[in-house]
Each structure stands twice: as structure tokens, then as C-alpha cells.
Amino acid sequence: MLSDCCLIPGQPVPISRGPALQLGSGVYNRNGETRASLLGVPVHQGPTLTIPRIKPHPPAPNSVVLGSITRLSPQQAVVSITVVEGVPLPPGEDFTGVIRVQDIRVTEKDKVRVGECFRGGDVIKGLVISLGDARSYYITTARNDLGVIFATSEAGGTMEPVSWQEMRCPKTGKVEKRKCAKPEGL
Amino acid sequence: MAQSGFDRRRVNGPNESLQPVYDDGIKESNVLYKAWKPGEARRKRQAKDIRPICARHTATPPTPFVTQTVLKTGFIKQANGSAYIETEHTKVACAVYGPRQSKSSSYHEIGRLSVEVKFTPFSSLVRRVPIRDAEDRSVANLIQQALTSSVRLDLLPKSVIDIFVTVIECDGIESCIAAATVAASTSLAKAGIEMLGLVISCSGAVVGDDVWLDPNEEETQLASGILLCACMPALGVMTNVWQTGCLPLAKAFQSLQLCQERCIDIHQIAAQALHED
């Protein structure tokens, strides 16, 4: 059973504070009155009033996504987005994203070779920069904490990151080149 | 070939030609309204009553419009949102999938709503052929028109929301469309898709001088005109009005008014269904 403050779409939000309140997602303003647009409990996150959304939703610019590489080409890497801001999408309902060669890393953008940064099947963590075109969203991995988080080596073992450019297979000891994400806690 | 009409090379018709006998329009299947005359009161309910939504069997007789029980949500686990609504002989199930990536090759700034309706072959007295049924498309259009202005599609670029409605039993096509709209709106809310408000729909039939709300199949046949209206009671706006048959203007406005008032009560039921998980 949900608490008493659970609002349905269209219901006015009871605001106790003064009018200097920013509206986040899940609420909207109509004729000066704030109403809910999602089913849920309104939460004050600092100065913003929002109704948090736990259901899967499409990627928006500046959202962190996880996906797996499906196709590589000299100009871009095609990603199948499976997790958007921590919420996994239902199976079969993934979105398509594209990492262009100039968005892979920050330094020496013209000398990048896609085969040395990603391989098919790698799981990457990226940031959506824009809605892109009709078929795919544009993703960037040009940050320390973005890039490959999981990859399998040619021998079949799960590789560990050695540096931001290399990953090592524990089975064979071979080092392969990937653009790795900095692990959290380091 | 001297005799006219005697032609051996062709198949001859009968010599005499008679006029066909026409049925005078009164259907034999009207069980409830047998020997009903125009001007008489409605049978089994009041003019302003709608059929109870999912009535449980209790000892005490139900109030004129039962608000005890609710329409059920979340019964299809694999869909993002789902709802099942049942009035006396109308059963409609609805599932919402999305927002998904749109398969179209054109870029659109605002999202799209795609409604698909399917009538089961056993849903009405006459069997409906599943593939050749032409009524699916028009019902889907009505539901889409009712829902489009209520969903915040501007927040879902490049996405499409799929709504699948299955009509398991249909008693009166307009009340069936109304029930399907309520189920679809409730499942959209359950799916976590941003909306301006819940869309509630109600139908009214004009029989003689009265307006009967939520008509069943027989009452639809007796009516001279039917009005179907969809509105958002939370905001007090209308999203869709559909009128069929012959209605004088005054009657049309009167039934619009009555439908809107009843929609507020149905909104309570929908809100209760959403609060109960």
C-alpha cells in the first residue's frame, strides 16, 4: 500500500513552502497551479520539487547509460543501450546509440583508431550528448569514468583494466587495447 | 424462338416476379426490451445510472453507481503498464509498452501514440472475423484522439508508445469504447508515462426524450442518437467528442453535460485502482 501522499496524474501538488520552488520532472505547472504528471510521491530535492521515476524511460541528454557495442566502423561505434540512469530497459526494447570517433576520448582525437578502443560485445558506460538523428542517440565516452567497463578477451576470459588504454586477460596474460573507464573507488 | 422467355441456351428465371418482403425492423433478440414502447422508462436501471464497474457480490444491494470495487491494474507482467476493466457484460484488457524507439526513419520532436484494438471473435453476438474486421481501426482512432492530448509527448522525442487493447466481450460498442479509453489511460498512468491527467470517457444514448447513460447493446439499437465524450475531470477539459445518429442540439448538450458529471465519478474509481497496487 502506498502512502497517503501518492498523487495521480492531474492532481494538484500540496506545496507547503513559499513560491520560490523549481519544478523538476514528474510535475508541471498549469494556470499557476502545480500538478503531478506521474503516479508517485512528490519529493523535495533541495530547491526542486519532483516525482521520481522508477520505470524505464528513454535516454535524455546528460543521462548516463550502459550499453553493449554491436557494430564498429572506422567513423563510429554502434551501441545498443540497455540501462538508462540505473534503470534497466525491458528486453527487446533497447535504444540505439552511436559513439563517433571524435567523442571517444578527450586527447588526440584525430589519431584515434576505433579498433583500439572498442571491440564487439564490450559493455560501455557513456553519457548521452544529444538526441542525434532518427535512428540513434549520440553518446560520448570522453571522460575518465566513461568507457569500457567489461570486456572479454580473445581467449574468452574477463579482462581487468590496467590503464586507461589497456586491459589484461588473466588467463593468457595478454594485454589488449581498449578505452577503459576508471573504476569507482580508485 | 417464338415464345418469349423460353430460351434453351440460358438458365431461365421464374416467370413471375414478386416484391421482396421486408422485416419491419423489430429484432427478435431484444429480450430485455420486449414489448417496450417509446416513451417508457428504462428497464433494470435508472436513466442516469451506469453499469457498475467490477461489482463484487456483497450482501447489501449496490448503490446506484457502484464505486466499491476498482478496475484492476498491473495484471500483465511483461507490459510496462496494464489495466483490465469489467462492467456487467463488457470486458476490456489493455497493455502499454514503451516508450520505445520509433522504427520510422523520420526524426520527430514529439513522441507518438500507437493504439491497436482487437476484438475477439466471441466478443459480440455475431462472430467477428479477426483479420477482416474493419471496426478495429475506427475504434483505435477514437481512443487515440481521446488520449493524445493528455500525454506529455513533447518529453518523449523519437519514441513511440504502443497501446494494445483487447476487447473480450462487448455489450454496446460506444460503452465499450468508453471502457477501453478508461483502461488505456489507467495503464498509461501505471506505466509511468508523464500525463497531464487521467482521461475518463462515458457514453450516453438519447431514447425519445430521455438520455440513458452507458447503454448496452439493446439500448443502443433503441436509441435515436448516441454521444461519446472523453474528458480529463482533473483539469475540466474535454479531449474527444463523438456523436452518431440523429440528435437535436439541445439533447446533445444535455447528454454532454450528464456524461461529464458521470466522468467525475468514474475518475474516483480509476484513482482508487491506481492507489491500490
GROMACS .gro file of N, CA and C in nm, chain B residues 156-272:
model
  351
  342LEU      N    1   0.905   1.306  -2.493
  342LEU     CA    2   0.950   1.176  -2.543
  342LEU      C    3   0.986   1.186  -2.690
  343PRO      N    4   1.092   1.258  -2.724
  343PRO     CA    5   1.128   1.267  -2.867
  343PRO      C    6   1.175   1.132  -2.919
  344LYS      N    7   1.149   1.107  -3.043
  344LYS     CA    8   1.190   0.987  -3.114
  344LYS      C    9   1.130   0.859  -3.057
  345SER      N   10   1.036   0.870  -2.966
  345SER     CA   11   0.982   0.749  -2.904
  345SER      C   12   0.839   0.724  -2.947
  346VAL      N   13   0.798   0.599  -2.932
  346VAL     CA   14   0.659   0.566  -2.962
  346VAL      C   15   0.605   0.483  -2.846
  347ILE      N   16   0.481   0.510  -2.809
  347ILE     CA   17   0.417   0.434  -2.702
  347ILE      C   18   0.313   0.345  -2.767
  348ASP      N   19   0.323   0.213  -2.745
  348ASP     CA   20   0.229   0.119  -2.805
  348ASP      C   21   0.123   0.083  -2.704
  349ILE      N   22  -0.002   0.099  -2.743
  349ILE     CA   23  -0.114   0.061  -2.656
  349ILE      C   24  -0.191  -0.047  -2.728
  350PHE      N   25  -0.206  -0.162  -2.662
  350PHE     CA   26  -0.279  -0.273  -2.722
  350PHE      C   27  -0.404  -0.297  -2.641
  351VAL      N   28  -0.519  -0.289  -2.706
  351VAL     CA   29  -0.647  -0.309  -2.637
  351VAL      C   30  -0.710  -0.435  -2.692
  352THR      N   31  -0.752  -0.523  -2.602
  352THR     CA   32  -0.821  -0.645  -2.645
  352THR      C   33  -0.961  -0.642  -2.586
  353VAL      N   34  -1.061  -0.649  -2.670
  353VAL     CA   35  -1.198  -0.649  -2.622
  353VAL      C   36  -1.244  -0.793  -2.613
  354ILE      N   37  -1.267  -0.838  -2.490
  354ILE     CA   38  -1.302  -0.979  -2.471
  354ILE      C   39  -1.452  -0.998  -2.486
  355GLU      N   40  -1.529  -0.901  -2.437
  355GLU     CA   41  -1.673  -0.908  -2.455
  355GLU      C   42  -1.722  -0.766  -2.472
  356CYS      N   43  -1.815  -0.748  -2.565
  356CYS     CA   44  -1.857  -0.612  -2.599
  356CYS      C   45  -2.009  -0.603  -2.592
  357ASP      N   46  -2.060  -0.516  -2.504
  357ASP     CA   47  -2.204  -0.501  -2.491
  357ASP      C   48  -2.235  -0.354  -2.518
  358GLY      N   49  -2.260  -0.322  -2.644
  358GLY     CA   50  -2.278  -0.180  -2.677
  358GLY      C   51  -2.145  -0.122  -2.718
  359ILE      N   52  -2.129  -0.090  -2.845
  359ILE     CA   53  -1.997  -0.054  -2.895
  359ILE      C   54  -1.947   0.077  -2.836
  360GLU      N   55  -2.034   0.173  -2.815
  360GLU     CA   56  -1.988   0.301  -2.762
  360GLU      C   57  -1.945   0.290  -2.617
  361SER      N   58  -2.018   0.212  -2.537
  361SER     CA   59  -1.975   0.196  -2.398
  361SER      C   60  -1.847   0.115  -2.393
  362CYS      N   61  -1.830   0.029  -2.493
  362CYS     CA   62  -1.707  -0.049  -2.498
  362CYS      C   63  -1.589   0.043  -2.527
  363ILE      N   64  -1.607   0.140  -2.617
  363ILE     CA   65  -1.500   0.235  -2.648
  363ILE      C   66  -1.470   0.320  -2.525
  364ALA      N   67  -1.576   0.357  -2.452
  364ALA     CA   68  -1.555   0.437  -2.331
  364ALA      C   69  -1.475   0.358  -2.229
  365ALA      N   70  -1.511   0.231  -2.208
  365ALA     CA   71  -1.438   0.148  -2.111
  365ALA      C   72  -1.294   0.130  -2.155
  366ALA      N   73  -1.272   0.113  -2.285
  366ALA     CA   74  -1.136   0.092  -2.335
  366ALA      C   75  -1.052   0.217  -2.312
  367THR      N   76  -1.112   0.336  -2.328
  367THR     CA   77  -1.037   0.460  -2.306
  367THR      C   78  -0.995   0.471  -2.160
  368VAL      N   79  -1.086   0.438  -2.068
  368VAL     CA   80  -1.052   0.445  -1.926
  368VAL      C   81  -0.941   0.347  -1.893
  369ALA      N   82  -0.951   0.225  -1.948
  369ALA     CA   83  -0.847   0.125  -1.922
  369ALA      C   84  -0.713   0.171  -1.978
  370ALA      N   85  -0.713   0.228  -2.098
  370ALA     CA   86  -0.588   0.271  -2.161
  370ALA      C   87  -0.524   0.384  -2.081
  371SER      N   88  -0.604   0.478  -2.033
  371SER     CA   89  -0.548   0.590  -1.958
  371SER      C   90  -0.492   0.543  -1.825
  372THR      N   91  -0.561   0.449  -1.760
  372THR     CA   92  -0.512   0.396  -1.633
  372THR      C   93  -0.382   0.320  -1.653
  373SER      N   94  -0.373   0.244  -1.762
  373SER     CA   95  -0.248   0.170  -1.782
  373SER      C   96  -0.133   0.264  -1.820
  374LEU      N   97  -0.163   0.376  -1.885
  374LEU     CA   98  -0.058   0.474  -1.913
  374LEU      C   99  -0.003   0.533  -1.784
  375ALA      N  100  -0.095   0.561  -1.691
  375ALA     CA  101  -0.050   0.616  -1.563
  375ALA      C  102   0.033   0.512  -1.488
  376LYS      N  103  -0.009   0.386  -1.495
  376LYS     CA  104   0.062   0.278  -1.427
  376LYS      C  105   0.200   0.256  -1.489
  377ALA      N  106   0.213   0.285  -1.619
  377ALA     CA  107   0.340   0.262  -1.688
  377ALA      C  108   0.441   0.372  -1.659
  378GLY      N  109   0.402   0.473  -1.584
  378GLY     CA  110   0.498   0.577  -1.550
  378GLY      C  111   0.524   0.674  -1.664
  379ILE      N  112   0.426   0.693  -1.751
  379ILE     CA  113   0.442   0.787  -1.862
  379ILE      C  114   0.378   0.918  -1.819
  380GLU      N  115   0.451   1.028  -1.839
  380GLU     CA  116   0.402   1.158  -1.789
  380GLU      C  117   0.276   1.200  -1.862
  381MET      N  118   0.173   1.234  -1.785
  381MET     CA  119   0.045   1.275  -1.843
  381MET      C  120  -0.002   1.401  -1.775
  382LEU      N  121  -0.090   1.474  -1.844
  382LEU     CA  122  -0.147   1.593  -1.782
  382LEU      C  123  -0.259   1.554  -1.685
  383GLY      N  124  -0.326   1.443  -1.712
  383GLY     CA  125  -0.435   1.399  -1.625
  383GLY      C  126  -0.493   1.270  -1.680
  384LEU      N  127  -0.576   1.205  -1.600
  384LEU     CA  128  -0.640   1.081  -1.646
  384LEU      C  129  -0.755   1.115  -1.740
  385VAL      N  130  -0.769   1.037  -1.845
  385VAL     CA  131  -0.878   1.058  -1.940
  385VAL      C  132  -0.990   0.960  -1.906
  386ILE      N  133  -1.108   1.013  -1.881
  386ILE     CA  134  -1.223   0.929  -1.848
  386ILE      C  135  -1.328   0.952  -1.956
  387SER      N  136  -1.396   0.845  -1.993
  387SER     CA  137  -1.490   0.854  -2.104
  387SER      C  138  -1.623   0.795  -2.064
  388CYS      N  139  -1.731   0.852  -2.120
  388CYS     CA  140  -1.864   0.800  -2.090
  388CYS      C  141  -1.951   0.819  -2.212
  389SER      N  142  -2.049   0.729  -2.229
  389SER     CA  143  -2.136   0.740  -2.347
  389SER      C  144  -2.280   0.757  -2.301
  390GLY      N  145  -2.357   0.825  -2.383
  390GLY     CA  146  -2.498   0.845  -2.349
  390GLY      C  147  -2.583   0.825  -2.472
  391ALA      N  148  -2.698   0.759  -2.455
  391ALA     CA  149  -2.789   0.734  -2.567
  391ALA      C  150  -2.915   0.815  -2.548
  392VAL      N  151  -2.963   0.876  -2.655
  392VAL     CA  152  -3.086   0.954  -2.648
  392VAL      C  153  -3.199   0.865  -2.698
  393VAL      N  154  -3.291   0.828  -2.606
  393VAL     CA  155  -3.405   0.744  -2.641
  393VAL      C  156  -3.529   0.827  -2.615
  394GLY      N  157  -3.596   0.867  -2.718
  394GLY     CA  158  -3.713   0.952  -2.700
  394GLY      C  159  -3.671   1.085  -2.642
  395ASP      N  160  -3.722   1.114  -2.522
  395ASP     CA  161  -3.686   1.240  -2.456
  395ASP      C  162  -3.579   1.221  -2.350
  396ASP      N  163  -3.546   1.094  -2.318
  396ASP     CA  164  -3.452   1.070  -2.209
  396ASP      C  165  -3.312   1.051  -2.262
  397VAL      N  166  -3.219   1.071  -2.170
  397VAL     CA  167  -3.080   1.040  -2.201
  397VAL      C  168  -3.040   0.926  -2.109
  398TRP      N  169  -3.005   0.813  -2.164
  398TRP     CA  170  -2.963   0.698  -2.085
  398TRP      C  171  -2.812   0.685  -2.095
  399LEU      N  172  -2.746   0.682  -1.978
  399LEU     CA  173  -2.601   0.675  -1.981
  399LEU      C  174  -2.555   0.529  -1.987
  400ASP      N  175  -2.440   0.509  -2.052
  400ASP     CA  176  -2.378   0.376  -2.060
  400ASP      C  177  -2.478   0.273  -2.116
  401PRO      N  178  -2.518   0.289  -2.241
  401PRO     CA  179  -2.618   0.198  -2.297
  401PRO      C  180  -2.558   0.064  -2.333
  402ASN      N  181  -2.637  -0.044  -2.315
  402ASN     CA  182  -2.589  -0.174  -2.361
  402ASN      C  183  -2.636  -0.194  -2.505
  403GLU      N  184  -2.619  -0.314  -2.554
  403GLU     CA  185  -2.643  -0.338  -2.697
  403GLU      C  186  -2.786  -0.309  -2.738
  404GLU      N  187  -2.882  -0.356  -2.657
  404GLU     CA  188  -3.022  -0.335  -2.693
  404GLU      C  189  -3.060  -0.189  -2.689
  405GLU      N  190  -3.012  -0.120  -2.586
  405GLU     CA  191  -3.045   0.022  -2.573
  405GLU      C  192  -2.983   0.103  -2.686
  406THR      N  193  -2.867   0.056  -2.735
  406THR     CA  194  -2.806   0.125  -2.848
  406THR      C  195  -2.894   0.113  -2.972
  407GLN      N  196  -2.957  -0.002  -2.989
  407GLN     CA  197  -3.046  -0.020  -3.104
  407GLN      C  198  -3.171   0.069  -3.092
  408LEU      N  199  -3.218   0.088  -2.968
  408LEU     CA  200  -3.341   0.166  -2.950
  408LEU      C  201  -3.316   0.315  -2.961
  409ALA      N  202  -3.189   0.354  -2.946
  409ALA     CA  203  -3.160   0.498  -2.937
  409ALA      C  204  -3.169   0.563  -3.074
  410SER      N  205  -3.201   0.693  -3.070
  410SER     CA  206  -3.201   0.766  -3.197
  410SER      C  207  -3.064   0.826  -3.224
  411GLY      N  208  -2.986   0.846  -3.118
  411GLY     CA  209  -2.852   0.901  -3.137
  411GLY      C  210  -2.769   0.872  -3.015
  412ILE      N  211  -2.640   0.861  -3.033
  412ILE     CA  212  -2.550   0.830  -2.920
  412ILE      C  213  -2.436   0.929  -2.918
  413LEU      N  214  -2.400   0.971  -2.797
  413LEU     CA  215  -2.289   1.064  -2.781
  413LEU      C  216  -2.183   0.998  -2.694
  414LEU      N  217  -2.058   1.008  -2.740
  414LEU     CA  218  -1.946   0.952  -2.663
  414LEU      C  219  -1.854   1.068  -2.632
  415CYS      N  220  -1.826   1.089  -2.503
  415CYS     CA  221  -1.738   1.201  -2.473
  415CYS      C  222  -1.626   1.157  -2.382
  416ALA      N  223  -1.507   1.208  -2.407
  416ALA     CA  224  -1.389   1.179  -2.326
  416ALA      C  225  -1.337   1.310  -2.272
  417CYS      N  226  -1.308   1.310  -2.140
  417CYS     CA  227  -1.260   1.435  -2.080
  417CYS      C  228  -1.158   1.404  -1.972
  418MET      N  229  -1.092   1.509  -1.924
  418MET     CA  230  -0.999   1.494  -1.812
  418MET      C  231  -1.064   1.563  -1.693
  419PRO      N  232  -1.128   1.489  -1.603
  419PRO     CA  233  -1.200   1.554  -1.492
  419PRO      C  234  -1.109   1.636  -1.401
  420ALA      N  235  -0.981   1.599  -1.390
  420ALA     CA  236  -0.891   1.673  -1.302
  420ALA      C  237  -0.871   1.816  -1.351
  421LEU      N  238  -0.873   1.834  -1.482
  421LEU     CA  239  -0.849   1.967  -1.537
  421LEU      C  240  -0.976   2.030  -1.590
  422GLY      N  241  -1.083   1.951  -1.602
  422GLY     CA  242  -1.207   2.007  -1.653
  422GLY      C  243  -1.206   2.038  -1.800
  423VAL      N  244  -1.130   1.959  -1.878
  423VAL     CA  245  -1.126   1.982  -2.022
  423VAL      C  246  -1.173   1.856  -2.094
  424MET      N  247  -1.224   1.878  -2.216
  424MET     CA  248  -1.270   1.765  -2.298
  424MET      C  249  -1.161   1.729  -2.396
  425THR      N  250  -1.144   1.600  -2.423
  425THR     CA  251  -1.044   1.563  -2.523
  425THR      C  252  -1.106   1.509  -2.651
  426ASN      N  253  -1.225   1.448  -2.640
  426ASN     CA  254  -1.283   1.393  -2.762
  426ASN      C  255  -1.433   1.384  -2.749
  427VAL      N  256  -1.504   1.420  -2.854
  427VAL     CA  257  -1.650   1.406  -2.857
  427VAL      C  258  -1.685   1.336  -2.988
  428TRP      N  259  -1.766   1.234  -2.979
  428TRP     CA  260  -1.805   1.158  -3.099
  428TRP      C  261  -1.955   1.136  -3.093
  429GLN      N  262  -2.023   1.177  -3.196
  429GLN     CA  263  -2.168   1.165  -3.195
  429GLN      C  264  -2.213   1.085  -3.316
  430THR      N  265  -2.303   0.989  -3.295
  430THR     CA  266  -2.356   0.912  -3.408
  430THR      C  267  -2.508   0.918  -3.401
  431GLY      N  268  -2.571   0.900  -3.513
  431GLY     CA  269  -2.717   0.900  -3.517
  431GLY      C  270  -2.772   1.041  -3.531
  432CYS      N  271  -2.895   1.055  -3.489
  432CYS     CA  272  -2.967   1.182  -3.508
  432CYS      C  273  -2.996   1.243  -3.373
  433LEU      N  274  -2.936   1.356  -3.343
  433LEU     CA  275  -2.955   1.419  -3.213
  433LEU      C  276  -2.989   1.566  -3.232
  434PRO      N  277  -3.098   1.613  -3.171
  434PRO     CA  278  -3.118   1.758  -3.172
  434PRO      C  279  -3.014   1.824  -3.084
  435LEU      N  280  -2.979   1.949  -3.115
  435LEU     CA  281  -2.869   2.017  -3.046
  435LEU      C  282  -2.888   2.021  -2.895
  436ALA      N  283  -3.011   2.051  -2.851
  436ALA     CA  284  -3.034   2.063  -2.707
  436ALA      C  285  -3.006   1.931  -2.637
  437LYS      N  286  -3.050   1.822  -2.701
  437LYS     CA  287  -3.027   1.689  -2.642
  437LYS      C  288  -2.878   1.657  -2.640
  438ALA      N  289  -2.808   1.700  -2.744
  438ALA     CA  290  -2.665   1.671  -2.750
  438ALA      C  291  -2.594   1.740  -2.634
  439PHE      N  292  -2.627   1.866  -2.609
  439PHE     CA  293  -2.563   1.938  -2.500
  439PHE      C  294  -2.603   1.881  -2.365
  440GLN      N  295  -2.728   1.837  -2.355
  440GLN     CA  296  -2.772   1.779  -2.228
  440GLN      C  297  -2.696   1.651  -2.198
  441SER      N  298  -2.680   1.565  -2.300
  441SER     CA  299  -2.608   1.440  -2.275
  441SER      C  300  -2.461   1.466  -2.251
  442LEU      N  301  -2.407   1.571  -2.314
  442LEU     CA  302  -2.266   1.607  -2.289
  442LEU      C  303  -2.248   1.644  -2.142
  443GLN      N  304  -2.343   1.722  -2.092
  443GLN     CA  305  -2.337   1.765  -1.952
  443GLN      C  306  -2.344   1.645  -1.858
  444LEU      N  307  -2.440   1.554  -1.886
  444LEU     CA  308  -2.458   1.438  -1.799
  444LEU      C  309  -2.335   1.347  -1.804
  445CYS      N  310  -2.280   1.328  -1.923
  445CYS     CA  311  -2.162   1.243  -1.935
  445CYS      C  312  -2.045   1.300  -1.856
  446GLN      N  313  -2.029   1.432  -1.863
  446GLN     CA  314  -1.918   1.494  -1.789
  446GLN      C  315  -1.933   1.473  -1.640
  447GLU      N  316  -2.057   1.487  -1.591
  447GLU     CA  317  -2.077   1.469  -1.448
  447GLU      C  318  -2.046   1.325  -1.407
  448ARG      N  319  -2.086   1.230  -1.490
  448ARG     CA  320  -2.060   1.091  -1.457
  448ARG      C  321  -1.913   1.058  -1.466
  449CYS      N  322  -1.841   1.127  -1.554
  449CYS     CA  323  -1.698   1.102  -1.568
  449CYS      C  324  -1.624   1.132  -1.438
  450ILE      N  325  -1.673   1.230  -1.363
  450ILE     CA  326  -1.607   1.264  -1.237
  450ILE      C  327  -1.617   1.146  -1.141
  451ASP      N  328  -1.730   1.075  -1.143
  451ASP     CA  329  -1.744   0.959  -1.054
  451ASP      C  330  -1.655   0.844  -1.099
  452ILE      N  331  -1.647   0.824  -1.231
  452ILE     CA  332  -1.562   0.715  -1.280
  452ILE      C  333  -1.416   0.746  -1.249
  453HIS      N  334  -1.381   0.876  -1.248
  453HIS     CA  335  -1.243   0.916  -1.216
  453HIS      C  336  -1.205   0.869  -1.077
  454GLN      N  337  -1.303   0.874  -0.985
  454GLN     CA  338  -1.277   0.825  -0.849
  454GLN      C  339  -1.237   0.679  -0.849
  455ILE      N  340  -1.310   0.601  -0.929
  455ILE     CA  341  -1.281   0.458  -0.935
  455ILE      C  342  -1.141   0.434  -0.991
  456ALA      N  343  -1.107   0.508  -1.095
  456ALA     CA  344  -0.975   0.491  -1.156
  456ALA      C  345  -0.865   0.531  -1.059
  457ALA      N  346  -0.888   0.640  -0.984
  457ALA     CA  347  -0.787   0.684  -0.887
  457ALA      C  348  -0.769   0.578  -0.779
  458GLN      N  349  -0.880   0.519  -0.736
  458GLN     CA  350  -0.871   0.415  -0.634
  458GLN      C  351  -0.794   0.294  -0.686
   0.00000   0.00000   0.00000
